[in-house]
JSON list of C-alpha atoms in Angstrom, two decimals:
[
{"chain": "U", "resi": 1, "resn": "ASP", "atom": "CA", "xyz": [-147.11, 223.90, 107.99]},
{"chain": "U", "resi": 2, "resn": "ALA", "atom": "CA", "xyz": [-149.25, 220.91, 108.49]},
{"chain": "U", "resi": 3, "resn": "GLU", "atom": "CA", "xyz": [-148.59, 218.62, 111.40]},
{"chain": "U", "resi": 4, "resn": "ILE", "atom": "CA", "xyz": [-149.78, 215.78, 113.31]},
{"chain": "U", "resi": 5, "resn": "THR", "atom": "CA", "xyz": [-149.89, 216.22, 117.20]},
{"chain": "U", "resi": 6, "resn": "GLN", "atom": "CA", "xyz": [-150.57, 214.02, 120.17]},
{"chain": "U", "resi": 7, "resn": "SER", "atom": "CA", "xyz": [-151.51, 214.78, 123.60]},
{"chain": "U", "resi": 8, "resn": "PRO", "atom": "CA", "xyz": [-150.82, 214.18, 126.30]},
{"chain": "U", "resi": 9, "resn": "ARG", "atom": "CA", "xyz": [-147.07, 213.20, 125.73]},
{"chain": "U", "resi": 10, "resn": "HIS", "atom": "CA", "xyz": [-146.82, 211.40, 128.95]},
{"chain": "U", "resi": 11, "resn": "LYS", "atom": "CA", "xyz": [-149.61, 209.99, 130.97]},
{"chain": "U", "resi": 12, "resn": "ILE", "atom": "CA", "xyz": [-149.73, 207.74, 134.31]},
{"chain": "U", "resi": 13, "resn": "THR", "atom": "CA", "xyz": [-152.88, 206.19, 135.16]},
{"chain": "U", "resi": 14, "resn": "GLU", "atom": "CA", "xyz": [-154.12, 203.24, 137.40]},
{"chain": "U", "resi": 15, "resn": "THR", "atom": "CA", "xyz": [-155.75, 200.03, 136.29]},
{"chain": "U", "resi": 16, "resn": "GLY", "atom": "CA", "xyz": [-159.36, 200.07, 135.43]},
{"chain": "U", "resi": 17, "resn": "ARG", "atom": "CA", "xyz": [-159.40, 203.80, 134.64]},
{"chain": "U", "resi": 18, "resn": "GLN", "atom": "CA", "xyz": [-160.81, 204.92, 131.29]},
{"chain": "U", "resi": 19, "resn": "VAL", "atom": "CA", "xyz": [-158.04, 206.74, 129.29]},
{"chain": "U", "resi": 20, "resn": "THR", "atom": "CA", "xyz": [-158.40, 208.88, 126.05]},
{"chain": "U", "resi": 21, "resn": "LEU", "atom": "CA", "xyz": [-155.26, 209.53, 123.83]},
{"chain": "U", "resi": 22, "resn": "ALA", "atom": "CA", "xyz": [-155.89, 212.38, 121.40]},
{"chain": "U", "resi": 23, "resn": "CYS", "atom": "CA", "xyz": [-154.33, 212.68, 117.82]},
{"chain": "U", "resi": 24, "resn": "HIS", "atom": "CA", "xyz": [-154.94, 215.63, 115.75]},
{"chain": "U", "resi": 25, "resn": "GLN", "atom": "CA", "xyz": [-153.58, 216.25, 112.18]},
{"chain": "U", "resi": 26, "resn": "THR", "atom": "CA", "xyz": [-153.74, 219.22, 109.83]},
{"chain": "U", "resi": 27, "resn": "TRP", "atom": "CA", "xyz": [-152.86, 217.46, 106.90]},
{"chain": "U", "resi": 28, "resn": "ASN", "atom": "CA", "xyz": [-156.43, 217.07, 105.89]},
{"chain": "U", "resi": 29, "resn": "HIS", "atom": "CA", "xyz": [-155.72, 213.26, 105.36]},
{"chain": "U", "resi": 30, "resn": "ASN", "atom": "CA", "xyz": [-158.43, 210.72, 105.09]},
{"chain": "U", "resi": 31, "resn": "ASN", "atom": "CA", "xyz": [-156.42, 207.96, 106.80]},
{"chain": "U", "resi": 32, "resn": "MET", "atom": "CA", "xyz": [-155.51, 207.87, 110.33]},
{"chain": "U", "resi": 33, "resn": "PHE", "atom": "CA", "xyz": [-153.76, 205.07, 112.35]},
{"chain": "U", "resi": 34, "resn": "TRP", "atom": "CA", "xyz": [-152.98, 204.07, 115.92]},
{"chain": "U", "resi": 35, "resn": "TYR", "atom": "CA", "xyz": [-149.88, 201.95, 116.81]},
{"chain": "U", "resi": 36, "resn": "ARG", "atom": "CA", "xyz": [-148.29, 200.82, 119.95]},
{"chain": "U", "resi": 37, "resn": "GLN", "atom": "CA", "xyz": [-144.54, 200.24, 120.34]},
{"chain": "U", "resi": 38, "resn": "ASP", "atom": "CA", "xyz": [-143.20, 197.58, 122.73]},
{"chain": "U", "resi": 39, "resn": "LEU", "atom": "CA", "xyz": [-139.62, 196.25, 123.04]},
{"chain": "U", "resi": 40, "resn": "GLY", "atom": "CA", "xyz": [-139.35, 193.20, 120.82]},
{"chain": "U", "resi": 41, "resn": "HIS", "atom": "CA", "xyz": [-142.68, 193.86, 118.75]},
{"chain": "U", "resi": 42, "resn": "GLY", "atom": "CA", "xyz": [-142.00, 196.89, 116.83]},
{"chain": "U", "resi": 43, "resn": "LEU", "atom": "CA", "xyz": [-144.94, 198.82, 115.68]},
{"chain": "U", "resi": 44, "resn": "ARG", "atom": "CA", "xyz": [-148.25, 196.93, 116.00]},
{"chain": "U", "resi": 45, "resn": "LEU", "atom": "CA", "xyz": [-151.69, 198.49, 114.63]},
{"chain": "U", "resi": 46, "resn": "ILE", "atom": "CA", "xyz": [-154.40, 199.06, 117.04]},
{"chain": "U", "resi": 47, "resn": "HIS", "atom": "CA", "xyz": [-157.06, 200.84, 114.92]},
{"chain": "U", "resi": 48, "resn": "TYR", "atom": "CA", "xyz": [-157.44, 202.74, 111.76]},
{"chain": "U", "resi": 49, "resn": "SER", "atom": "CA", "xyz": [-159.82, 204.90, 110.08]},
{"chain": "U", "resi": 50, "resn": "TYR", "atom": "CA", "xyz": [-160.08, 205.67, 106.35]},
{"chain": "U", "resi": 51, "resn": "GLY", "atom": "CA", "xyz": [-162.45, 208.54, 106.91]},
{"chain": "U", "resi": 52, "resn": "VAL", "atom": "CA", "xyz": [-165.15, 210.23, 108.86]},
{"chain": "U", "resi": 53, "resn": "GLN", "atom": "CA", "xyz": [-167.34, 207.76, 110.76]},
{"chain": "U", "resi": 54, "resn": "ASP", "atom": "CA", "xyz": [-165.05, 204.93, 109.43]},
{"chain": "U", "resi": 55, "resn": "THR", "atom": "CA", "xyz": [-163.24, 202.79, 112.07]},
{"chain": "U", "resi": 56, "resn": "ASN", "atom": "CA", "xyz": [-161.55, 199.17, 111.85]},
{"chain": "U", "resi": 57, "resn": "LYS", "atom": "CA", "xyz": [-159.89, 196.97, 114.12]},
{"chain": "U", "resi": 58, "resn": "GLY", "atom": "CA", "xyz": [-156.03, 196.35, 113.75]},
{"chain": "U", "resi": 59, "resn": "GLU", "atom": "CA", "xyz": [-153.92, 193.37, 114.80]},
{"chain": "U", "resi": 60, "resn": "VAL", "atom": "CA", "xyz": [-154.01, 194.32, 118.54]},
{"chain": "U", "resi": 61, "resn": "SER", "atom": "CA", "xyz": [-157.40, 196.01, 119.12]},
{"chain": "U", "resi": 62, "resn": "ASP", "atom": "CA", "xyz": [-158.81, 194.45, 122.21]},
{"chain": "U", "resi": 63, "resn": "GLY", "atom": "CA", "xyz": [-159.41, 196.77, 125.04]},
{"chain": "U", "resi": 64, "resn": "TYR", "atom": "CA", "xyz": [-159.23, 199.90, 122.76]},
{"chain": "U", "resi": 65, "resn": "SER", "atom": "CA", "xyz": [-161.88, 202.07, 120.70]},
{"chain": "U", "resi": 66, "resn": "VAL", "atom": "CA", "xyz": [-161.71, 204.74, 118.52]},
{"chain": "U", "resi": 67, "resn": "SER", "atom": "CA", "xyz": [-164.07, 207.24, 116.94]},
{"chain": "U", "resi": 68, "resn": "ARG", "atom": "CA", "xyz": [-163.80, 209.54, 113.89]},
{"chain": "U", "resi": 69, "resn": "SER", "atom": "CA", "xyz": [-166.39, 212.43, 114.00]},
{"chain": "U", "resi": 70, "resn": "ASN", "atom": "CA", "xyz": [-164.28, 214.69, 111.81]},
{"chain": "U", "resi": 71, "resn": "THR", "atom": "CA", "xyz": [-161.26, 214.71, 109.48]},
{"chain": "U", "resi": 72, "resn": "GLU", "atom": "CA", "xyz": [-158.67, 216.17, 111.85]},
{"chain": "U", "resi": 73, "resn": "ASP", "atom": "CA", "xyz": [-159.11, 213.88, 114.94]},
{"chain": "U", "resi": 74, "resn": "LEU", "atom": "CA", "xyz": [-158.93, 210.21, 115.88]},
{"chain": "U", "resi": 75, "resn": "PRO", "atom": "CA", "xyz": [-158.94, 209.89, 119.76]},
{"chain": "U", "resi": 76, "resn": "LEU", "atom": "CA", "xyz": [-157.93, 206.54, 121.18]},
{"chain": "U", "resi": 77, "resn": "THR", "atom": "CA", "xyz": [-159.65, 205.05, 124.25]},
{"chain": "U", "resi": 78, "resn": "LEU", "atom": "CA", "xyz": [-158.63, 202.55, 126.63]},
{"chain": "U", "resi": 79, "resn": "GLU", "atom": "CA", "xyz": [-162.01, 201.54, 128.04]},
{"chain": "U", "resi": 80, "resn": "SER", "atom": "CA", "xyz": [-160.36, 199.98, 131.31]},
{"chain": "U", "resi": 81, "resn": "ALA", "atom": "CA", "xyz": [-156.70, 200.56, 131.36]},
{"chain": "U", "resi": 82, "resn": "ALA", "atom": "CA", "xyz": [-154.61, 197.38, 132.05]},
{"chain": "U", "resi": 83, "resn": "SER", "atom": "CA", "xyz": [-150.61, 197.19, 133.07]},
{"chain": "U", "resi": 84, "resn": "SER", "atom": "CA", "xyz": [-150.31, 195.29, 129.74]},
{"chain": "U", "resi": 85, "resn": "GLN", "atom": "CA", "xyz": [-151.30, 198.53, 128.04]},
{"chain": "U", "resi": 86, "resn": "THR", "atom": "CA", "xyz": [-148.21, 200.34, 129.30]},
{"chain": "U", "resi": 87, "resn": "SER", "atom": "CA", "xyz": [-146.69, 201.29, 125.95]},
{"chain": "U", "resi": 88, "resn": "VAL", "atom": "CA", "xyz": [-145.71, 204.10, 123.82]},
{"chain": "U", "resi": 89, "resn": "TYR", "atom": "CA", "xyz": [-148.59, 205.11, 121.41]},
{"chain": "U", "resi": 90, "resn": "PHE", "atom": "CA", "xyz": [-148.08, 206.67, 117.98]},
{"chain": "U", "resi": 91, "resn": "CYS", "atom": "CA", "xyz": [-150.71, 208.13, 115.70]},
{"chain": "U", "resi": 92, "resn": "ALA", "atom": "CA", "xyz": [-150.03, 208.38, 111.98]},
{"chain": "U", "resi": 93, "resn": "SER", "atom": "CA", "xyz": [-151.93, 209.79, 108.98]},
{"chain": "U", "resi": 94, "resn": "SER", "atom": "CA", "xyz": [-151.68, 209.40, 105.42]},
{"chain": "U", "resi": 95, "resn": "GLY", "atom": "CA", "xyz": [-153.33, 210.67, 102.04]},
{"chain": "U", "resi": 96, "resn": "ARG", "atom": "CA", "xyz": [-155.51, 209.18, 99.41]},
{"chain": "U", "resi": 97, "resn": "SER", "atom": "CA", "xyz": [-152.84, 207.41, 97.36]},
{"chain": "U", "resi": 98, "resn": "ARG", "atom": "CA", "xyz": [-151.99, 204.06, 98.66]},
{"chain": "U", "resi": 99, "resn": "THR", "atom": "CA", "xyz": [-148.25, 204.69, 98.07]},
{"chain": "U", "resi": 100, "resn": "ASP", "atom": "CA", "xyz": [-148.37, 207.95, 100.33]},
{"chain": "U", "resi": 101, "resn": "THR", "atom": "CA", "xyz": [-146.13, 207.56, 103.41]},
{"chain": "U", "resi": 102, "resn": "GLN", "atom": "CA", "xyz": [-147.66, 207.71, 106.83]},
{"chain": "U", "resi": 103, "resn": "TYR", "atom": "CA", "xyz": [-146.72, 210.92, 108.90]},
{"chain": "U", "resi": 104, "resn": "PHE", "atom": "CA", "xyz": [-146.16, 210.05, 112.41]},
{"chain": "U", "resi": 105, "resn": "GLY", "atom": "CA", "xyz": [-147.19, 212.18, 115.44]},
{"chain": "U", "resi": 106, "resn": "PRO", "atom": "CA", "xyz": [-144.48, 212.46, 118.42]},
{"chain": "U", "resi": 107, "resn": "GLY", "atom": "CA", "xyz": [-145.89, 209.57, 120.39]},
{"chain": "U", "resi": 108, "resn": "THR", "atom": "CA", "xyz": [-147.60, 209.33, 123.73]},
{"chain": "U", "resi": 109, "resn": "ARG", "atom": "CA", "xyz": [-145.87, 207.39, 126.70]},
{"chain": "U", "resi": 110, "resn": "LEU", "atom": "CA", "xyz": [-148.53, 205.79, 128.88]},
{"chain": "U", "resi": 111, "resn": "THR", "atom": "CA", "xyz": [-147.86, 203.93, 132.15]},
{"chain": "U", "resi": 112, "resn": "VAL", "atom": "CA", "xyz": [-150.68, 201.79, 133.75]},
{"chain": "U", "resi": 113, "resn": "LEU", "atom": "CA", "xyz": [-149.78, 201.25, 137.40]},
{"chain": "H", "resi": 1, "resn": "ILE", "atom": "CA", "xyz": [-150.68, 188.08, 110.20]},
{"chain": "H", "resi": 2, "resn": "LEU", "atom": "CA", "xyz": [-148.07, 189.07, 107.52]},
{"chain": "H", "resi": 3, "resn": "ASN", "atom": "CA", "xyz": [-144.41, 188.28, 108.19]},
{"chain": "H", "resi": 4, "resn": "VAL", "atom": "CA", "xyz": [-142.02, 191.14, 107.63]},
{"chain": "H", "resi": 5, "resn": "GLU", "atom": "CA", "xyz": [-138.40, 190.19, 108.95]},
{"chain": "H", "resi": 6, "resn": "GLN", "atom": "CA", "xyz": [-135.55, 192.57, 109.12]},
{"chain": "H", "resi": 7, "resn": "SER", "atom": "CA", "xyz": [-131.84, 191.63, 109.75]},
{"chain": "H", "resi": 8, "resn": "PRO", "atom": "CA", "xyz": [-129.63, 192.27, 111.46]},
{"chain": "H", "resi": 9, "resn": "GLN", "atom": "CA", "xyz": [-131.47, 193.49, 114.55]},
{"chain": "H", "resi": 10, "resn": "SER", "atom": "CA", "xyz": [-128.80, 195.72, 115.36]},
{"chain": "H", "resi": 11, "resn": "LEU", "atom": "CA", "xyz": [-125.22, 196.73, 114.30]},
{"chain": "H", "resi": 12, "resn": "HIS", "atom": "CA", "xyz": [-122.28, 198.82, 115.13]},
{"chain": "H", "resi": 13, "resn": "VAL", "atom": "CA", "xyz": [-120.12, 200.26, 112.55]},
{"chain": "H", "resi": 14, "resn": "GLN", "atom": "CA", "xyz": [-117.35, 202.67, 112.42]},
{"chain": "H", "resi": 15, "resn": "GLU", "atom": "CA", "xyz": [-117.74, 206.17, 111.20]},
{"chain": "H", "resi": 16, "resn": "GLY", "atom": "CA", "xyz": [-116.91, 206.06, 107.14]},
{"chain": "H", "resi": 17, "resn": "ASP", "atom": "CA", "xyz": [-117.94, 202.52, 106.78]},
{"chain": "H", "resi": 18, "resn": "SER", "atom": "CA", "xyz": [-120.52, 201.56, 104.50]},
{"chain": "H", "resi": 19, "resn": "THR", "atom": "CA", "xyz": [-123.24, 199.23, 105.51]},
{"chain": "H", "resi": 20, "resn": "ASN", "atom": "CA", "xyz": [-126.41, 197.40, 104.48]},
{"chain": "H", "resi": 21, "resn": "PHE", "atom": "CA", "xyz": [-129.43, 195.66, 105.96]},
{"chain": "H", "resi": 22, "resn": "THR", "atom": "CA", "xyz": [-132.34, 193.46, 104.78]},
{"chain": "H", "resi": 23, "resn": "CYS", "atom": "CA", "xyz": [-136.12, 193.44, 104.78]},
{"chain": "H", "resi": 24, "resn": "SER", "atom": "CA", "xyz": [-137.96, 190.19, 103.80]},
{"chain": "H", "resi": 25, "resn": "PHE", "atom": "CA", "xyz": [-141.51, 190.26, 103.21]},
{"chain": "H", "resi": 26, "resn": "PRO", "atom": "CA", "xyz": [-144.10, 188.01, 101.51]},
{"chain": "H", "resi": 27, "resn": "SER", "atom": "CA", "xyz": [-143.55, 187.83, 97.63]},
{"chain": "H", "resi": 28, "resn": "SER", "atom": "CA", "xyz": [-147.18, 187.33, 96.86]},
{"chain": "H", "resi": 29, "resn": "ASN", "atom": "CA", "xyz": [-149.84, 190.18, 97.07]},
{"chain": "H", "resi": 30, "resn": "PHE", "atom": "CA", "xyz": [-147.22, 192.70, 96.95]},
{"chain": "H", "resi": 31, "resn": "TYR", "atom": "CA", "xyz": [-148.15, 196.47, 96.44]},
{"chain": "H", "resi": 32, "resn": "ALA", "atom": "CA", "xyz": [-145.48, 198.56, 98.30]},
{"chain": "H", "resi": 33, "resn": "LEU", "atom": "CA", "xyz": [-142.59, 198.69, 100.63]},
{"chain": "H", "resi": 34, "resn": "HIS", "atom": "CA", "xyz": [-141.76, 201.67, 102.81]},
{"chain": "H", "resi": 35, "resn": "TRP", "atom": "CA", "xyz": [-138.57, 202.28, 104.54]},
{"chain": "H", "resi": 36, "resn": "TYR", "atom": "CA", "xyz": [-138.53, 204.52, 107.66]},
{"chain": "H", "resi": 37, "resn": "ARG", "atom": "CA", "xyz": [-135.77, 206.10, 109.71]},
{"chain": "H", "resi": 38, "resn": "TRP", "atom": "CA", "xyz": [-136.48, 206.42, 113.40]},
{"chain": "H", "resi": 39, "resn": "GLU", "atom": "CA", "xyz": [-134.30, 208.31, 115.79]},
{"chain": "H", "resi": 40, "resn": "THR", "atom": "CA", "xyz": [-134.30, 207.70, 119.48]},
{"chain": "H", "resi": 41, "resn": "ALA", "atom": "CA", "xyz": [-136.98, 209.94, 121.17]},
{"chain": "H", "resi": 42, "resn": "LYS", "atom": "CA", "xyz": [-138.45, 211.00, 117.91]},
{"chain": "H", "resi": 43, "resn": "SER", "atom": "CA", "xyz": [-141.18, 209.63, 115.54]},
{"chain": "H", "resi": 44, "resn": "PRO", "atom": "CA", "xyz": [-140.51, 207.62, 112.31]},
{"chain": "H", "resi": 45, "resn": "GLU", "atom": "CA", "xyz": [-139.74, 209.59, 109.31]},
{"chain": "H", "resi": 46, "resn": "ALA", "atom": "CA", "xyz": [-140.26, 208.25, 105.78]},
{"chain": "H", "resi": 47, "resn": "LEU", "atom": "CA", "xyz": [-137.32, 207.51, 103.48]},
{"chain": "H", "resi": 48, "resn": "PHE", "atom": "CA", "xyz": [-138.60, 205.67, 100.65]},
{"chain": "H", "resi": 49, "resn": "VAL", "atom": "CA", "xyz": [-141.75, 204.27, 99.08]},
{"chain": "H", "resi": 50, "resn": "MET", "atom": "CA", "xyz": [-141.11, 201.50, 96.54]},
{"chain": "H", "resi": 51, "resn": "THR", "atom": "CA", "xyz": [-143.50, 199.80, 94.19]},
{"chain": "H", "resi": 52, "resn": "LEU", "atom": "CA", "xyz": [-141.80, 198.08, 91.20]},
{"chain": "H", "resi": 53, "resn": "ASN", "atom": "CA", "xyz": [-139.59, 195.20, 91.03]},
{"chain": "H", "resi": 54, "resn": "GLY", "atom": "CA", "xyz": [-136.05, 196.23, 90.39]},
{"chain": "H", "resi": 55, "resn": "ASP", "atom": "CA", "xyz": [-136.83, 199.64, 91.90]},
{"chain": "H", "resi": 56, "resn": "GLU", "atom": "CA", "xyz": [-133.77, 201.63, 93.23]},
{"chain": "H", "resi": 57, "resn": "LYS", "atom": "CA", "xyz": [-134.11, 204.79, 95.22]},
{"chain": "H", "resi": 58, "resn": "LYS", "atom": "CA", "xyz": [-131.50, 207.23, 96.70]},
{"chain": "H", "resi": 59, "resn": "LYS", "atom": "CA", "xyz": [-131.46, 210.06, 98.97]},
{"chain": "H", "resi": 60, "resn": "GLY", "atom": "CA", "xyz": [-127.94, 211.42, 99.67]},
{"chain": "H", "resi": 61, "resn": "ARG", "atom": "CA", "xyz": [-125.78, 208.42, 101.13]},
{"chain": "H", "resi": 62, "resn": "ILE", "atom": "CA", "xyz": [-128.84, 206.20, 101.48]},
{"chain": "H", "resi": 63, "resn": "SER", "atom": "CA", "xyz": [-130.09, 203.99, 98.85]},
{"chain": "H", "resi": 64, "resn": "ALA", "atom": "CA", "xyz": [-132.56, 201.07, 98.68]},
{"chain": "H", "resi": 65, "resn": "THR", "atom": "CA", "xyz": [-133.41, 198.19, 96.27]},
{"chain": "H", "resi": 66, "resn": "LEU", "atom": "CA", "xyz": [-136.33, 196.09, 95.81]},
{"chain": "H", "resi": 67, "resn": "ASN", "atom": "CA", "xyz": [-136.84, 192.48, 94.58]},
{"chain": "H", "resi": 68, "resn": "THR", "atom": "CA", "xyz": [-140.64, 191.58, 94.76]},
{"chain": "H", "resi": 69, "resn": "LYS", "atom": "CA", "xyz": [-140.27, 188.21, 93.08]},
{"chain": "H", "resi": 70, "resn": "GLU", "atom": "CA", "xyz": [-138.18, 186.94, 96.07]},
{"chain": "H", "resi": 71, "resn": "GLY", "atom": "CA", "xyz": [-139.43, 189.22, 98.72]},
{"chain": "H", "resi": 72, "resn": "TYR", "atom": "CA", "xyz": [-136.58, 191.29, 100.11]},
{"chain": "H", "resi": 73, "resn": "SER", "atom": "CA", "xyz": [-135.19, 194.91, 99.97]},
{"chain": "H", "resi": 74, "resn": "TYR", "atom": "CA", "xyz": [-131.81, 196.14, 100.87]},
{"chain": "H", "resi": 75, "resn": "LEU", "atom": "CA", "xyz": [-131.00, 199.49, 102.43]},
{"chain": "H", "resi": 76, "resn": "TYR", "atom": "CA", "xyz": [-127.50, 200.83, 101.77]},
{"chain": "H", "resi": 77, "resn": "ILE", "atom": "CA", "xyz": [-125.81, 203.42, 103.86]},
{"chain": "H", "resi": 78, "resn": "LYS", "atom": "CA", "xyz": [-122.38, 204.71, 102.09]},
{"chain": "H", "resi": 79, "resn": "GLY", "atom": "CA", "xyz": [-119.82, 206.13, 104.35]},
{"chain": "H", "resi": 80, "resn": "SER", "atom": "CA", "xyz": [-121.76, 206.13, 107.68]},
{"chain": "H", "resi": 81, "resn": "GLN", "atom": "CA", "xyz": [-121.94, 209.00, 109.89]},
{"chain": "H", "resi": 82, "resn": "PRO", "atom": "CA", "xyz": [-122.86, 209.42, 113.53]},
{"chain": "H", "resi": 83, "resn": "GLU", "atom": "CA", "xyz": [-125.97, 211.29, 112.47]},
{"chain": "H", "resi": 84, "resn": "ASP", "atom": "CA", "xyz": [-127.05, 208.06, 110.64]},
{"chain": "H", "resi": 85, "resn": "SER", "atom": "CA", "xyz": [-127.46, 206.24, 114.06]},
{"chain": "H", "resi": 86, "resn": "ALA", "atom": "CA", "xyz": [-131.13, 205.35, 114.22]},
{"chain": "H", "resi": 87, "resn": "THR", "atom": "CA", "xyz": [-133.62, 202.27, 113.89]},
{"chain": "H", "resi": 88, "resn": "TYR", "atom": "CA", "xyz": [-134.46, 201.66, 110.12]},
{"chain": "H", "resi": 89, "resn": "LEU", "atom": "CA", "xyz": [-137.80, 200.17, 109.80]},
{"chain": "H", "resi": 90, "resn": "CYS", "atom": "CA", "xyz": [-139.34, 198.65, 106.58]},
{"chain": "H", "resi": 91, "resn": "ALA", "atom": "CA", "xyz": [-143.14, 198.20, 106.22]},
{"chain": "H", "resi": 92, "resn": "PHE", "atom": "CA", "xyz": [-144.86, 196.02, 103.64]},
{"chain": "H", "resi": 93, "resn": "LEU", "atom": "CA", "xyz": [-148.34, 197.07, 102.23]},
{"chain": "H", "resi": 94, "resn": "ASN", "atom": "CA", "xyz": [-150.29, 194.19, 100.39]},
{"chain": "H", "resi": 95, "resn": "SER", "atom": "CA", "xyz": [-152.40, 194.36, 97.43]},
{"chain": "H", "resi": 96, "resn": "GLY", "atom": "CA", "xyz": [-155.68, 193.66, 99.24]},
{"chain": "H", "resi": 97, "resn": "ALA", "atom": "CA", "xyz": [-158.57, 195.87, 97.80]},
{"chain": "H", "resi": 98, "resn": "GLY", "atom": "CA", "xyz": [-158.56, 199.37, 99.32]},
{"chain": "H", "resi": 99, "resn": "SER", "atom": "CA", "xyz": [-155.82, 198.60, 102.03]},
{"chain": "H", "resi": 100, "resn": "TYR", "atom": "CA", "xyz": [-153.66, 201.15, 103.43]},
{"chain": "H", "resi": 101, "resn": "GLN", "atom": "CA", "xyz": [-152.55, 199.02, 106.36]},
{"chain": "H", "resi": 102, "resn": "LEU", "atom": "CA", "xyz": [-148.73, 198.80, 106.78]},
{"chain": "H", "resi": 103, "resn": "THR", "atom": "CA", "xyz": [-147.15, 195.83, 108.40]},
{"chain": "H", "resi": 104, "resn": "PHE", "atom": "CA", "xyz": [-143.89, 196.72, 109.99]},
{"chain": "H", "resi": 105, "resn": "GLY", "atom": "CA", "xyz": [-140.69, 194.80, 110.70]},
{"chain": "H", "resi": 106, "resn": "LYS", "atom": "CA", "xyz": [-139.11, 195.23, 114.00]},
{"chain": "H", "resi": 107, "resn": "GLY", "atom": "CA", "xyz": [-136.31, 197.44, 112.73]},
{"chain": "H", "resi": 108, "resn": "THR", "atom": "CA", "xyz": [-132.60, 197.27, 112.45]},
{"chain": "H", "resi": 109, "resn": "LYS", "atom": "CA", "xyz": [-130.80, 199.53, 114.99]},
{"chain": "H", "resi": 110, "resn": "LEU", "atom": "CA", "xyz": [-127.80, 201.09, 113.54]},
{"chain": "H", "resi": 111, "resn": "SER", "atom": "CA", "xyz": [-125.05, 202.63, 115.74]},
{"chain": "H", "resi": 112, "resn": "VAL", "atom": "CA", "xyz": [-122.29, 204.45, 114.10]},
{"chain": "H", "resi": 113, "resn": "ILE", "atom": "CA", "xyz": [-119.14, 204.87, 116.21]},
{"chain": "H", "resi": 114, "resn": "PRO", "atom": "CA", "xyz": [-117.06, 208.16, 115.78]}
]
C-alpha cells in the first residue's frame, strides 16, 4: 500500500544545530507540503513543492529550507535550530487534482533545547 | 493570510447526542473546502472535500454542508460515540491559479463522554 513516512519520529537537538527532517511518500504525488503544529495555531504551512526542483515558501518559512530532487522525498532543514522551532512537524502529499485530499505523515516531534 | 475560523474551539457531549460545529471561510475566491478528522497521537485523515454551493456530503453518521455565498460549512455528527472523539479540522482552498495550498482552521476538539 502507498504511504507517507517521516523520520525521525522524535528528535531532541540544541540551539544552533542544523537539523533535517525526512519525508518520503510512495503515492507518486507531485505535491508535497510541510506544516508545523503548535498549540493555539493549528497547522501552519512552512514550505511546499509542486514537483521536482520546485519549492515555495509558506506562511512560516523563516529559518527553514526544503529541496526536491525526486518525486518521493521532501526533506525539511532547519539551518540553525532555535527554541521557537520546537514543534510537531507534519509532512503531507496530494495528487494532481486541486480537489485531491492531502495525505499526512505520522509527524515528527522536535525539541530544541 | 486567509482567515478560517472554527467554532466552538472544544465541546463535550454525551454518548448518543448529536452535535454540530462550524467552519467560516472567505466567501470570495472559493475553490474547495476540506474536512479532516484528527485523533490524538495520529495524523489528520480526510473526511470530505466540498466544492459546490449547497453541497452535502455524508459518511456514516457524519455529514457536512456547504454555503459558499456566505462562507460557512457545518459538520454534523449524529448519535455521537466515544470513538468520534477527535479534533475536526476544516481547510480552505482558494481559487488562485494553480494553488494547492490549504489554509487550516484551528479545529474543534470533540470529546464524547460514555
